[in-house]
Coordinates of C-alpha atoms in Angstrom, one line a residue:
M1 CA 7.6 12.3 16.3
D2 CA 5.7 8.9 17.2
D3 CA 6.5 6.6 14.9
E4 CA 3.7 4.6 16.9
L5 CA 0.3 5.6 17.4
P6 CA -2.5 5.7 19.7
V7 CA -3.9 2.4 19.2
A8 CA -7.6 3.8 21.3
Q9 CA -7.9 6.7 18.1
A10 CA -7.9 2.9 15.2
H11 CA -7.9 4.9 12.5
L12 CA -4.9 8.1 13.3
Q13 CA -2.0 5.6 12.0
R14 CA 0.7 6.2 10.5
G15 CA 1.2 5.4 7.1
Q16 CA -2.7 5.2 6.6
I17 CA -4.1 7.2 3.5
Y18 CA -6.5 9.7 4.1
R19 CA -9.4 11.1 0.9
S20 CA -10.4 15.1 1.2
C21 CA -14.3 15.4 2.1
A22 CA -14.0 18.9 0.1
T23 CA -15.9 18.6 -3.3
A24 CA -14.0 20.2 -6.2
S25 CA -13.1 18.6 -9.2
G26 CA -10.7 17.1 -10.9
P27 CA -9.4 14.1 -9.3
P28 CA -9.1 12.7 -5.4
R29 CA -7.0 14.1 -3.2
Y30 CA -5.5 11.9 -1.3
V31 CA -3.0 12.4 1.5
R32 CA -0.6 10.3 4.7
I33 CA -0.4 10.3 8.1
L34 CA 3.7 11.0 8.4
G35 CA 3.6 11.0 11.9
R36 CA 2.0 13.1 15.5
D37 CA 3.7 15.7 17.1
R38 CA 4.5 14.5 20.3
G39 CA 1.7 15.5 23.0
T40 CA -0.1 17.0 21.1
D41 CA -3.6 16.0 18.3
R42 CA -1.6 17.3 15.6
Y43 CA -0.8 15.5 12.8
R44 CA 2.0 15.8 10.9
I45 CA 0.2 14.7 6.3
A46 CA 1.9 15.0 3.1
D47 CA 0.5 14.2 -0.7
A48 CA -0.5 10.6 -0.3
A49 CA 1.3 9.8 -3.9
T50 CA 4.0 12.0 -4.3
G51 CA 4.8 12.3 -0.3
R52 CA 5.9 16.2 -0.7
R53 CA 3.7 19.1 1.3
P54 CA 4.4 18.0 4.6
R55 CA 1.8 19.8 7.0
D56 CA 0.5 19.8 9.9
I57 CA -3.4 19.4 11.2
D58 CA -5.7 19.2 13.6
G59 CA -6.2 15.5 14.2
R60 CA -9.9 16.4 14.4
R61 CA -9.7 16.9 10.4
L62 CA -9.0 13.3 10.2
H63 CA -12.4 11.8 10.6
P64 CA -13.2 7.9 9.6
Y65 CA -15.6 8.2 8.3
E66 CA -17.4 9.9 5.7
D67 CA -20.6 10.7 7.5
G68 CA -21.2 13.6 9.8
R69 CA -23.6 13.9 11.8
G70 CA -27.1 13.9 10.7
G71 CA -25.6 11.2 7.7
A72 CA -24.9 13.7 5.7
L73 CA -21.7 14.2 3.7
R74 CA -19.0 15.2 5.3
R75 CA -17.6 18.8 3.2
T76 CA -13.8 20.0 4.8
G77 CA -11.3 17.6 6.6
Y78 CA -10.1 13.7 5.4
V79 CA -11.8 11.0 5.6
L80 CA -9.8 7.6 6.0
V81 CA -9.6 5.0 2.5
D82 CA -9.5 1.7 2.0
P83 CA -5.8 1.6 0.8
H84 CA -7.7 -0.5 -2.0
E85 CA -9.0 2.7 -3.8
F86 CA -6.5 4.6 -3.7
V87 CA -3.5 1.3 -4.6
T88 CA -6.7 1.5 -7.5
E89 CA -6.0 5.4 -8.3
V90 CA -2.5 5.2 -8.1
T91 CA -3.0 2.3 -10.4
E92 CA -5.2 3.8 -13.1
R93 CA -3.7 7.4 -13.4
A94 CA -0.5 5.5 -13.5
L95 CA -1.3 4.6 -17.2
F96 CA -3.7 6.6 -18.5
R97 CA -1.4 9.5 -18.1
G98 CA 1.5 7.3 -20.0
R99 CA -1.1 5.4 -22.9
H100 CA -0.5 1.9 -21.4
P101 CA -3.1 -0.7 -22.1
L102 CA -5.2 -2.2 -18.8
V103 CA -2.9 -4.7 -17.7
I104 CA -3.5 -5.6 -14.1
A105 CA -6.5 -8.4 -14.6
G106 CA -7.0 -8.6 -10.0
S107 CA -6.2 -6.9 -6.9
A108 CA -7.0 -7.7 -3.1
F109 CA -6.2 -5.9 -0.4
S110 CA -5.7 -5.9 3.2
R111 CA -7.0 -2.5 4.8
D112 CA -4.5 -2.5 7.2
V113 CA -2.1 -0.8 4.7
Y114 CA 1.4 -2.7 6.7
R115 CA -0.7 -6.3 5.6
G116 CA -1.4 -4.0 1.9
G117 CA -2.4 -6.8 -1.0
F118 CA -1.2 -7.5 -4.5
L119 CA -2.2 -7.1 -7.8
R120 CA -1.7 -9.5 -10.4
V121 CA -1.2 -9.4 -13.8
W122 CA -2.7 -10.3 -17.5
S123 CA -1.2 -13.0 -18.2
D124 CA -1.6 -13.2 -22.0
A125 CA -1.2 -9.5 -22.4
D126 CA 1.6 -7.9 -25.1
E127 CA 5.1 -8.2 -23.6
E128 CA 6.8 -6.0 -24.0
A129 CA 3.4 -3.0 -22.9
A130 CA 2.6 -5.1 -20.9
M131 CA 6.3 -4.5 -19.9
N132 CA 6.3 -1.7 -19.8
A133 CA 2.8 -0.6 -17.8
V134 CA 3.9 -2.8 -15.1
R135 CA 7.1 -0.3 -15.4
A136 CA 5.0 2.9 -15.1
V137 CA 2.5 1.1 -12.4
V138 CA 5.7 0.9 -9.8
S139 CA 7.6 3.6 -10.3
A140 CA 4.4 5.4 -9.1
L141 CA 3.5 3.4 -6.3
E142 CA 6.9 3.3 -4.9
T143 CA 7.2 7.6 -5.8
A144 CA 3.4 7.2 -3.1
S145 CA 5.3 5.5 -0.5
F146 CA 4.8 1.1 -1.1
D147 CA 7.4 -1.0 -1.4
V148 CA 6.6 -3.3 -4.7
E149 CA 8.1 -6.4 -4.4
P150 CA 7.1 -9.8 -6.4
S151 CA 5.0 -12.4 -5.0
L152 CA 6.3 -15.2 -3.5
G153 CA 5.0 -17.7 -5.1
T154 CA 2.7 -17.0 -7.8
E155 CA 3.5 -16.2 -10.9
G156 CA 2.4 -12.4 -11.9
E157 CA 1.6 -11.2 -8.7
I158 CA 2.9 -7.9 -7.2
R159 CA 2.9 -8.0 -3.8
V160 CA 2.0 -3.8 -3.0
R161 CA 2.4 -2.5 0.4
F162 CA 3.3 -0.4 3.8
G163 CA 6.4 -0.6 5.7
G164 CA 7.6 -4.2 4.3
K165 CA 11.3 -3.6 3.6
L166 CA 11.8 -4.5 7.5
T167 CA 8.6 -7.4 7.5
C168 CA 8.5 -10.8 6.3
P169 CA 7.0 -10.8 2.0
A170 CA 5.6 -14.5 2.3
M171 CA 1.4 -15.3 1.7
H172 CA -0.5 -18.7 1.5
S173 CA -4.0 -19.0 0.2
S174 CA -6.0 -21.6 1.7
G175 CA -9.4 -22.2 1.2
R176 CA -10.1 -19.2 3.1
G177 CA -8.6 -17.2 2.2
R178 CA -5.1 -15.8 1.9
W179 CA -2.7 -15.6 5.0
Y180 CA -0.1 -13.0 5.8
C181 CA 2.4 -13.2 7.3
D182 CA 3.7 -11.3 10.2
R183 CA 7.2 -12.1 11.3
E184 CA 10.1 -10.2 10.2
R185 CA 12.1 -10.2 7.0
G186 CA 14.4 -13.4 7.5
H187 CA 12.8 -14.7 10.1
E188 CA 13.1 -18.9 10.2
D189 CA 10.5 -20.2 11.7
D190 CA 7.1 -20.6 10.3
H191 CA 5.0 -18.2 8.7
Q192 CA 2.5 -17.1 11.0
D193 CA -1.0 -14.6 11.0
D194 CA -0.4 -13.0 13.9
R195 CA -4.3 -12.1 13.4
L196 CA -5.9 -15.0 11.6
L197 CA -4.1 -17.6 14.0
E198 CA -2.5 -19.7 11.6
D199 CA 0.9 -20.8 10.3
W200 CA 2.1 -22.9 8.0
P201 CA 6.0 -23.9 6.6
N202 CA 8.3 -21.4 5.9
T203 CA 10.3 -22.8 2.7
R204 CA 13.0 -20.0 3.3
T205 CA 12.3 -19.4 -1.2
P206 CA 14.2 -16.1 -1.6
V207 CA 12.2 -13.0 -3.0
P208 CA 13.4 -12.9 -6.3
P209 CA 14.8 -9.9 -7.8
P210 CA 11.7 -7.9 -9.5
W211 CA 11.1 -9.3 -13.2
W212 CA 9.9 -5.9 -14.3
L213 CA 13.1 -3.8 -14.5
P214 CA 15.5 -3.8 -17.4
A215 CA 17.6 -6.4 -17.5
P216 CA 21.3 -6.1 -16.7
A217 CA 23.4 -4.2 -19.7
T218 CA 25.2 -7.1 -21.5
L219 CA 28.8 -5.5 -20.9
T220 CA 30.9 -5.4 -24.2
G221 CA 35.2 -5.3 -24.5
A222 CA 34.7 -8.0 -22.2
T223 CA 37.7 -10.6 -22.7

């Protein structure tokens, strides 16, 4: 399978998420593109929330827009969705199933799954309840093939993106919005947002360990 899909087909990119157009009862069904069969127009997809049921599908069933011919909503195939929609769905399901409190105060995401975005946790939430809720959300996002880590320099934020293990996690807030570093993880030069052509100093701040993980158990009997 090809890791890099044709640029001309902007909506057919590895990692992108699509929602089923079928009108059925129950929660929406999402799939993620895993890759393309070399030399064909068939794509490997899997259930986005679990990574299970990998299967092949004709690329013509993956649509960039909900509207079909004549402006009517499509009723077959899958339509490309903003990552924010899917992350919100995964987050709300995780909180509802575990009967956790709503601990996400805000969020923002790029339409590019590789750039991702962030979730902000309520600062005044009950600490124990909030921690359990955050762990449930993180677990669900990681099961959905997202890389999750603390946001650099912003307390209480969670960085969420696809394929994030290889790229720099730095973000920068400015008067013109958020900048995302597009360079490889561990680079030495200044951070740079290739799309906005903006750069900012690299303070080489190490990524802290996930604050939502349980603390290591205290060893007993040590001398």
